[in-house]
mmCIF file of C-alpha atoms in Angstrom:
data_model
loop_
_atom_site.group_PDB
_atom_site.id
_atom_site.type_symbol
_atom_site.label_atom_id
_atom_site.label_comp_id
_atom_site.label_asym_id
_atom_site.label_seq_id
_atom_site.Cartn_x
_atom_site.Cartn_y
_atom_site.Cartn_z
ATOM 1 C CA MET A 5 22.084 17.835 33.955
ATOM 2 C CA ARG A 6 19.383 15.186 33.557
ATOM 3 C CA ASN A 7 16.209 16.009 32.089
ATOM 4 C CA ASP A 8 12.740 13.985 31.430
ATOM 5 C CA MET A 9 9.928 15.066 29.083
ATOM 6 C CA LYS A 10 6.774 13.249 28.325
ATOM 7 C CA LEU A 11 4.368 14.222 25.347
ATOM 8 C CA GLU A 12 1.437 12.283 23.760
ATOM 9 C CA PHE A 13 -0.688 13.508 21.043
ATOM 10 C CA LEU A 14 -3.511 12.480 18.619
ATOM 11 C CA ALA A 15 -1.594 10.728 15.214
ATOM 12 C CA ILE A 16 -2.604 13.223 12.954
ATOM 13 C CA SER A 17 -0.676 14.318 10.437
ATOM 14 C CA GLU A 18 -1.209 18.283 11.625
ATOM 15 C CA ASN A 19 0.847 17.113 14.819
ATOM 16 C CA GLU A 20 3.789 15.792 12.527
ATOM 17 C CA ALA A 21 5.330 20.046 12.919
ATOM 18 C CA PHE A 22 4.038 20.208 16.209
ATOM 19 C CA ALA A 23 6.136 16.734 17.654
ATOM 20 C CA ARG A 24 9.388 18.098 15.851
ATOM 21 C CA VAL A 25 9.239 21.457 17.180
ATOM 22 C CA CYS A 26 8.523 20.227 20.506
ATOM 23 C CA ALA A 27 11.397 17.813 20.008
ATOM 24 C CA ALA A 28 13.977 20.448 19.202
ATOM 25 C CA ALA A 29 12.776 23.314 21.563
ATOM 26 C CA PHE A 30 13.388 19.796 24.164
ATOM 27 C CA ALA A 31 16.803 19.146 22.936
ATOM 28 C CA ALA A 32 17.867 23.146 22.215
ATOM 29 C CA GLN A 33 18.769 22.861 27.020
ATOM 30 C CA THR A 34 22.331 20.856 25.103
ATOM 31 C CA ASN A 35 22.891 23.490 23.187
ATOM 32 C CA PRO A 36 23.133 21.557 19.784
ATOM 33 C CA THR A 37 24.351 23.199 16.564
ATOM 34 C CA VAL A 38 21.609 24.035 13.631
ATOM 35 C CA ASP A 39 22.684 20.955 11.983
ATOM 36 C CA GLU A 40 21.522 18.786 15.060
ATOM 37 C CA VAL A 41 18.174 20.234 15.783
ATOM 38 C CA ALA A 42 17.519 19.975 12.159
ATOM 39 C CA ASP A 43 18.763 15.830 12.422
ATOM 40 C CA ILE A 44 16.712 15.475 15.331
ATOM 41 C CA LYS A 45 13.254 17.866 13.399
ATOM 42 C CA THR A 46 13.737 15.240 10.947
ATOM 43 C CA ALA A 47 14.412 11.482 12.838
ATOM 44 C CA VAL A 48 11.338 12.683 14.795
ATOM 45 C CA SER A 49 9.123 13.665 11.963
ATOM 46 C CA GLU A 50 10.136 9.930 10.346
ATOM 47 C CA ALA A 51 9.376 8.442 13.416
ATOM 48 C CA VAL A 52 6.075 10.199 14.036
ATOM 49 C CA THR A 53 4.866 9.829 10.475
ATOM 50 C CA ASN A 54 5.155 6.171 10.767
ATOM 51 C CA SER A 55 2.754 6.063 13.478
ATOM 52 C CA ILE A 56 0.375 8.133 11.878
ATOM 53 C CA VAL A 57 0.198 6.123 8.462
ATOM 54 C CA HIS A 58 1.624 2.681 9.149
ATOM 55 C CA ALA A 59 0.692 2.051 12.645
ATOM 56 C CA TYR A 60 -2.713 3.430 12.596
ATOM 57 C CA GLU A 61 -3.415 3.225 9.031
ATOM 58 C CA GLU A 62 -4.238 7.356 9.489
ATOM 59 C CA ARG A 63 -7.345 6.666 11.353
ATOM 60 C CA GLY A 64 -6.143 7.980 14.768
ATOM 61 C CA GLY A 65 -4.696 6.721 17.810
ATOM 62 C CA MET A 66 -2.411 8.417 20.515
ATOM 63 C CA VAL A 67 1.435 8.607 19.918
ATOM 64 C CA LEU A 68 3.486 8.795 22.664
ATOM 65 C CA LEU A 69 6.678 10.860 22.575
ATOM 66 C CA LYS A 70 9.358 10.444 25.426
ATOM 67 C CA MET A 71 12.486 12.602 25.330
ATOM 68 C CA SER A 72 15.592 12.598 28.096
ATOM 69 C CA ILE A 73 18.563 14.705 28.475
ATOM 70 C CA GLU A 74 21.231 13.084 29.975
ATOM 71 C CA GLU A 75 25.112 15.412 30.129
ATOM 72 C CA ASN A 76 25.029 15.868 26.358
ATOM 73 C CA GLU A 77 23.601 12.543 25.206
ATOM 74 C CA ILE A 78 19.454 12.964 24.164
ATOM 75 C CA THR A 79 17.471 9.803 23.726
ATOM 76 C CA ILE A 80 13.975 9.907 21.909
ATOM 77 C CA GLU A 81 11.384 6.893 22.609
ATOM 78 C CA ILE A 82 8.478 7.265 19.906
ATOM 79 C CA SER A 83 5.740 4.325 20.803
ATOM 80 C CA ASP A 84 2.157 3.802 19.488
ATOM 81 C CA THR A 85 0.055 1.009 20.386
ATOM 82 C CA GLY A 86 -0.982 0.736 16.154
ATOM 83 C CA LYS A 87 -0.962 -2.638 14.351
ATOM 84 C CA GLY A 88 2.872 -3.242 14.784
ATOM 85 C CA ILE A 89 5.598 -4.402 12.515
ATOM 86 C CA GLU A 90 5.432 -8.040 11.107
ATOM 87 C CA ASN A 91 9.404 -8.338 10.182
ATOM 88 C CA ILE A 92 11.203 -5.062 11.604
ATOM 89 C CA ASP A 93 14.579 -6.116 9.031
ATOM 90 C CA MET A 94 12.200 -5.951 6.326
ATOM 91 C CA ALA A 95 10.716 -2.643 7.134
ATOM 92 C CA MET A 96 14.150 -1.014 7.819
ATOM 93 C CA GLU A 97 15.437 -1.933 4.755
ATOM 94 C CA PRO A 98 16.098 1.295 2.382
ATOM 95 C CA MET A 99 13.616 1.561 0.146
ATOM 96 C CA PHE A 100 10.979 -0.711 1.328
ATOM 97 C CA THR A 101 7.690 0.085 1.883
ATOM 98 C CA THR A 102 4.021 -1.614 1.927
ATOM 99 C CA ASP A 103 2.491 0.868 0.137
ATOM 100 C CA THR A 104 1.682 -0.090 -3.351
ATOM 101 C CA GLY A 105 1.053 3.312 -4.857
ATOM 102 C CA GLU A 106 4.262 5.801 -5.748
ATOM 103 C CA ASP A 107 3.691 8.385 -2.682
ATOM 104 C CA ARG A 108 5.799 6.328 -0.062
ATOM 105 C CA SER A 109 9.752 6.549 -0.338
ATOM 106 C CA GLY A 110 10.405 3.788 1.969
ATOM 107 C CA MET A 111 13.483 5.498 3.519
ATOM 108 C CA GLY A 112 12.145 6.467 6.646
ATOM 109 C CA PHE A 113 13.966 4.103 9.102
ATOM 110 C CA THR A 114 17.291 4.588 6.991
ATOM 111 C CA VAL A 115 16.872 8.281 7.344
ATOM 112 C CA MET A 116 16.530 8.030 10.930
ATOM 113 C CA GLN A 117 19.814 5.946 10.896
ATOM 114 C CA MET A 118 21.783 7.879 9.437
ATOM 115 C CA LEU A 119 20.573 11.367 11.468
ATOM 116 C CA MET A 120 20.874 9.519 14.877
ATOM 117 C CA ASP A 121 23.602 7.921 16.585
ATOM 118 C CA SER A 122 21.383 4.506 16.967
ATOM 119 C CA VAL A 123 17.942 3.391 16.306
ATOM 120 C CA GLU A 124 16.680 0.619 18.067
ATOM 121 C CA VAL A 125 12.950 -0.634 17.036
ATOM 122 C CA ASN A 126 10.507 -2.637 19.002
ATOM 123 C CA SER A 127 7.593 -3.892 17.952
ATOM 124 C CA GLU A 128 4.402 -6.615 18.573
ATOM 125 C CA VAL A 129 1.780 -7.508 15.430
ATOM 126 C CA GLY A 130 -1.659 -6.376 16.843
ATOM 127 C CA LYS A 131 0.282 -4.402 20.063
ATOM 128 C CA GLY A 132 2.276 -1.375 18.520
ATOM 129 C CA THR A 133 5.376 -0.141 18.045
ATOM 130 C CA LYS A 134 8.557 1.503 19.681
ATOM 131 C CA VAL A 135 11.221 3.638 17.848
ATOM 132 C CA LEU A 136 14.537 4.185 20.577
ATOM 133 C CA MET A 137 16.920 6.788 19.104
ATOM 134 C CA LYS A 138 19.686 8.289 20.782
ATOM 135 C CA LYS A 139 21.967 10.962 19.484
ATOM 136 C CA THR A 140 25.320 12.495 21.096
ATOM 137 C CA ILE A 141 25.290 16.451 21.110
ATOM 138 C CA GLU A 142 28.861 17.642 20.152
ATOM 139 C CA GLY A 143 26.949 21.201 20.123
ATOM 140 C CA MET B 10 3.095 25.469 2.509
ATOM 141 C CA HIS B 11 2.941 27.477 -1.229
ATOM 142 C CA ILE B 12 3.731 26.497 -4.136
ATOM 143 C CA ARG B 13 4.470 29.137 -7.172
ATOM 144 C CA TYR B 14 5.455 28.500 -10.540
ATOM 145 C CA LYS B 15 6.894 30.448 -13.560
ATOM 146 C CA GLN B 16 7.049 29.085 -17.341
ATOM 147 C CA ARG B 17 10.057 29.861 -19.709
ATOM 148 C CA GLY B 18 9.315 28.209 -23.166
ATOM 149 C CA ASN B 19 9.428 24.615 -21.988
ATOM 150 C CA THR B 20 10.941 25.243 -18.956
ATOM 151 C CA ALA B 21 8.602 25.615 -15.563
ATOM 152 C CA THR B 22 9.818 26.691 -12.382
ATOM 153 C CA VAL B 23 8.377 26.207 -9.313
ATOM 154 C CA PHE B 24 9.100 27.464 -5.907
ATOM 155 C CA ILE B 25 8.363 24.904 -2.951
ATOM 156 C CA GLU B 26 7.984 27.640 -0.024
ATOM 157 C CA GLY B 27 6.978 26.242 3.856
ATOM 158 C CA GLU B 28 7.610 22.725 5.330
ATOM 159 C CA LEU B 29 7.405 19.470 3.120
ATOM 160 C CA ASP B 30 6.028 16.564 5.378
ATOM 161 C CA HIS B 31 3.104 13.965 5.076
ATOM 162 C CA HIS B 32 1.062 16.642 6.157
ATOM 163 C CA SER B 33 1.610 18.976 2.993
ATOM 164 C CA ALA B 34 2.514 15.815 0.597
ATOM 165 C CA ALA B 35 -0.873 15.291 -0.834
ATOM 166 C CA LYS B 36 -1.025 18.822 -1.660
ATOM 167 C CA VAL B 37 2.273 19.297 -3.050
ATOM 168 C CA LYS B 38 1.539 16.507 -5.253
ATOM 169 C CA ALA B 39 -1.267 17.876 -6.247
ATOM 170 C CA GLU B 40 0.250 20.830 -7.207
ATOM 171 C CA LEU B 41 2.841 20.201 -8.772
ATOM 172 C CA GLU B 42 0.229 17.383 -10.865
ATOM 173 C CA LYS B 43 -1.911 19.816 -12.294
ATOM 174 C CA ILE B 44 1.414 21.933 -13.455
ATOM 175 C CA ILE B 45 2.478 19.035 -15.286
ATOM 176 C CA ASP B 46 -0.884 17.834 -16.639
ATOM 177 C CA THR B 47 -1.540 21.811 -17.849
ATOM 178 C CA GLN B 48 1.660 23.246 -18.794
ATOM 179 C CA ASN B 49 3.174 19.859 -20.214
ATOM 180 C CA PRO B 50 6.665 20.941 -19.292
ATOM 181 C CA SER B 51 9.796 19.412 -21.091
ATOM 182 C CA GLN B 52 12.305 20.322 -18.105
ATOM 183 C CA LEU B 53 10.653 21.060 -14.437
ATOM 184 C CA VAL B 54 13.017 22.766 -11.970
ATOM 185 C CA LEU B 55 12.129 22.774 -8.187
ATOM 186 C CA ASP B 56 13.472 25.725 -6.275
ATOM 187 C CA LEU B 57 13.549 24.962 -3.140
ATOM 188 C CA GLU B 58 15.378 27.934 -1.696
ATOM 189 C CA LYS B 59 12.572 28.909 0.769
ATOM 190 C CA MET B 60 11.710 25.102 1.528
ATOM 191 C CA ALA B 61 12.372 25.381 5.539
ATOM 192 C CA PHE B 62 11.709 21.838 5.888
ATOM 193 C CA MET B 63 11.756 18.289 4.443
ATOM 194 C CA ASP B 64 11.443 14.578 5.094
ATOM 195 C CA SER B 65 11.212 11.168 3.652
ATOM 196 C CA SER B 66 7.564 11.640 2.651
ATOM 197 C CA GLY B 67 8.669 14.895 0.414
ATOM 198 C CA ILE B 68 11.236 12.198 -1.519
ATOM 199 C CA GLY B 69 8.403 9.938 -2.138
ATOM 200 C CA VAL B 70 6.113 13.372 -3.318
ATOM 201 C CA LEU B 71 9.298 14.331 -5.933
ATOM 202 C CA LEU B 72 10.091 10.546 -6.744
ATOM 203 C CA SER B 73 6.300 10.195 -8.114
ATOM 204 C CA LYS B 74 6.174 13.326 -9.836
ATOM 205 C CA TYR B 75 9.929 12.709 -11.363
ATOM 206 C CA LYS B 76 8.282 9.799 -12.490
ATOM 207 C CA GLN B 77 5.158 10.849 -13.765
ATOM 208 C CA LEU B 78 7.280 13.762 -15.932
ATOM 209 C CA LYS B 79 9.657 10.552 -17.127
ATOM 210 C CA ARG B 80 7.087 8.630 -18.823
ATOM 211 C CA SER B 81 5.643 12.138 -20.743
ATOM 212 C CA GLY B 82 9.631 12.472 -21.991
ATOM 213 C CA GLY B 83 10.080 14.983 -19.685
ATOM 214 C CA SER B 84 12.960 15.648 -16.838
ATOM 215 C CA MET B 85 13.212 17.439 -12.947
ATOM 216 C CA TYR B 86 16.087 19.248 -11.678
ATOM 217 C CA VAL B 87 16.219 21.131 -8.164
ATOM 218 C CA LYS B 88 18.421 23.962 -7.672
ATOM 219 C CA ASN B 89 18.757 26.046 -4.198
ATOM 220 C CA LEU B 90 18.381 23.638 -1.575
ATOM 221 C CA ASN B 91 19.414 24.368 1.924
ATOM 222 C CA LYS B 92 21.646 22.031 4.438
ATOM 223 C CA GLN B 93 19.236 19.880 5.047
ATOM 224 C CA THR B 94 17.126 19.135 2.223
ATOM 225 C CA ASP B 95 20.953 18.767 0.858
ATOM 226 C CA LYS B 96 21.729 16.151 3.121
ATOM 227 C CA LEU B 97 18.206 14.142 2.889
ATOM 228 C CA PHE B 98 18.881 13.724 -0.829
ATOM 229 C CA LYS B 99 22.424 12.715 -0.028
ATOM 230 C CA ILE B 100 20.948 10.228 2.274
ATOM 231 C CA SER B 101 18.193 8.765 0.443
ATOM 232 C CA GLY B 102 20.375 9.068 -2.823
ATOM 233 C CA LEU B 103 17.678 10.889 -4.686
ATOM 234 C CA TYR B 104 20.514 12.908 -6.450
ATOM 235 C CA GLN B 105 20.650 9.972 -8.740
ATOM 236 C CA VAL B 106 17.432 10.753 -10.419
ATOM 237 C CA LEU B 107 16.907 14.803 -9.492
ATOM 238 C CA LYS B 108 20.403 16.476 -10.629
ATOM 239 C CA LYS B 109 21.251 19.375 -8.645
ATOM 240 C CA ILE B 110 21.495 22.598 -11.179
ATOM 241 C CA ASP B 111 22.739 26.380 -10.606
#
């Protein structure tokens, strides 16, 4: 079975739950376990939050969520046209955050990597960021 | 997102219900701050039984309030985590500072 979806929404925090629920609903076609659904929801929430908080610095913009299913493999692509990431390796380090306060954990990419089979980040400063994640559903 | 608490002696138990993400983080942070400032508990227990979802924005909030409480000599614990939250705590190493109790 092959299926694709594309969803574009405003980069505001109200849409974090919307995005992860949509992702979970689409993924449900692969008959995932409750744990696999939770992994997908969390990973999507992390990537979308990054776009809202870091790419657009909470000033709005659009986030694009694309998903595809091929047999039991789910591909999730989350992209923005925000400010981009200067140093991707550094951004993906556990506990790294550009936040100067105490509120951000710097664990977003680490959580994505731990919950998904693969996470690939492409970014260009001033142009935006694309996060590509894959997960095989065992069911 | 709904937060309620009960105080017994020097221990405040805070029940966090709903979804803790970046959207609800500011509210949860403010509520925890208020409880710490007004009740001045030496022990704060977070009961997460009815917390349906949490991501790393939640880790940031809990860590920041843990640090606030620690500065005033208090300690923070967690209990009743669901499977997803337990996994997130393990991945992030949060159990190293927020100990789980029964």
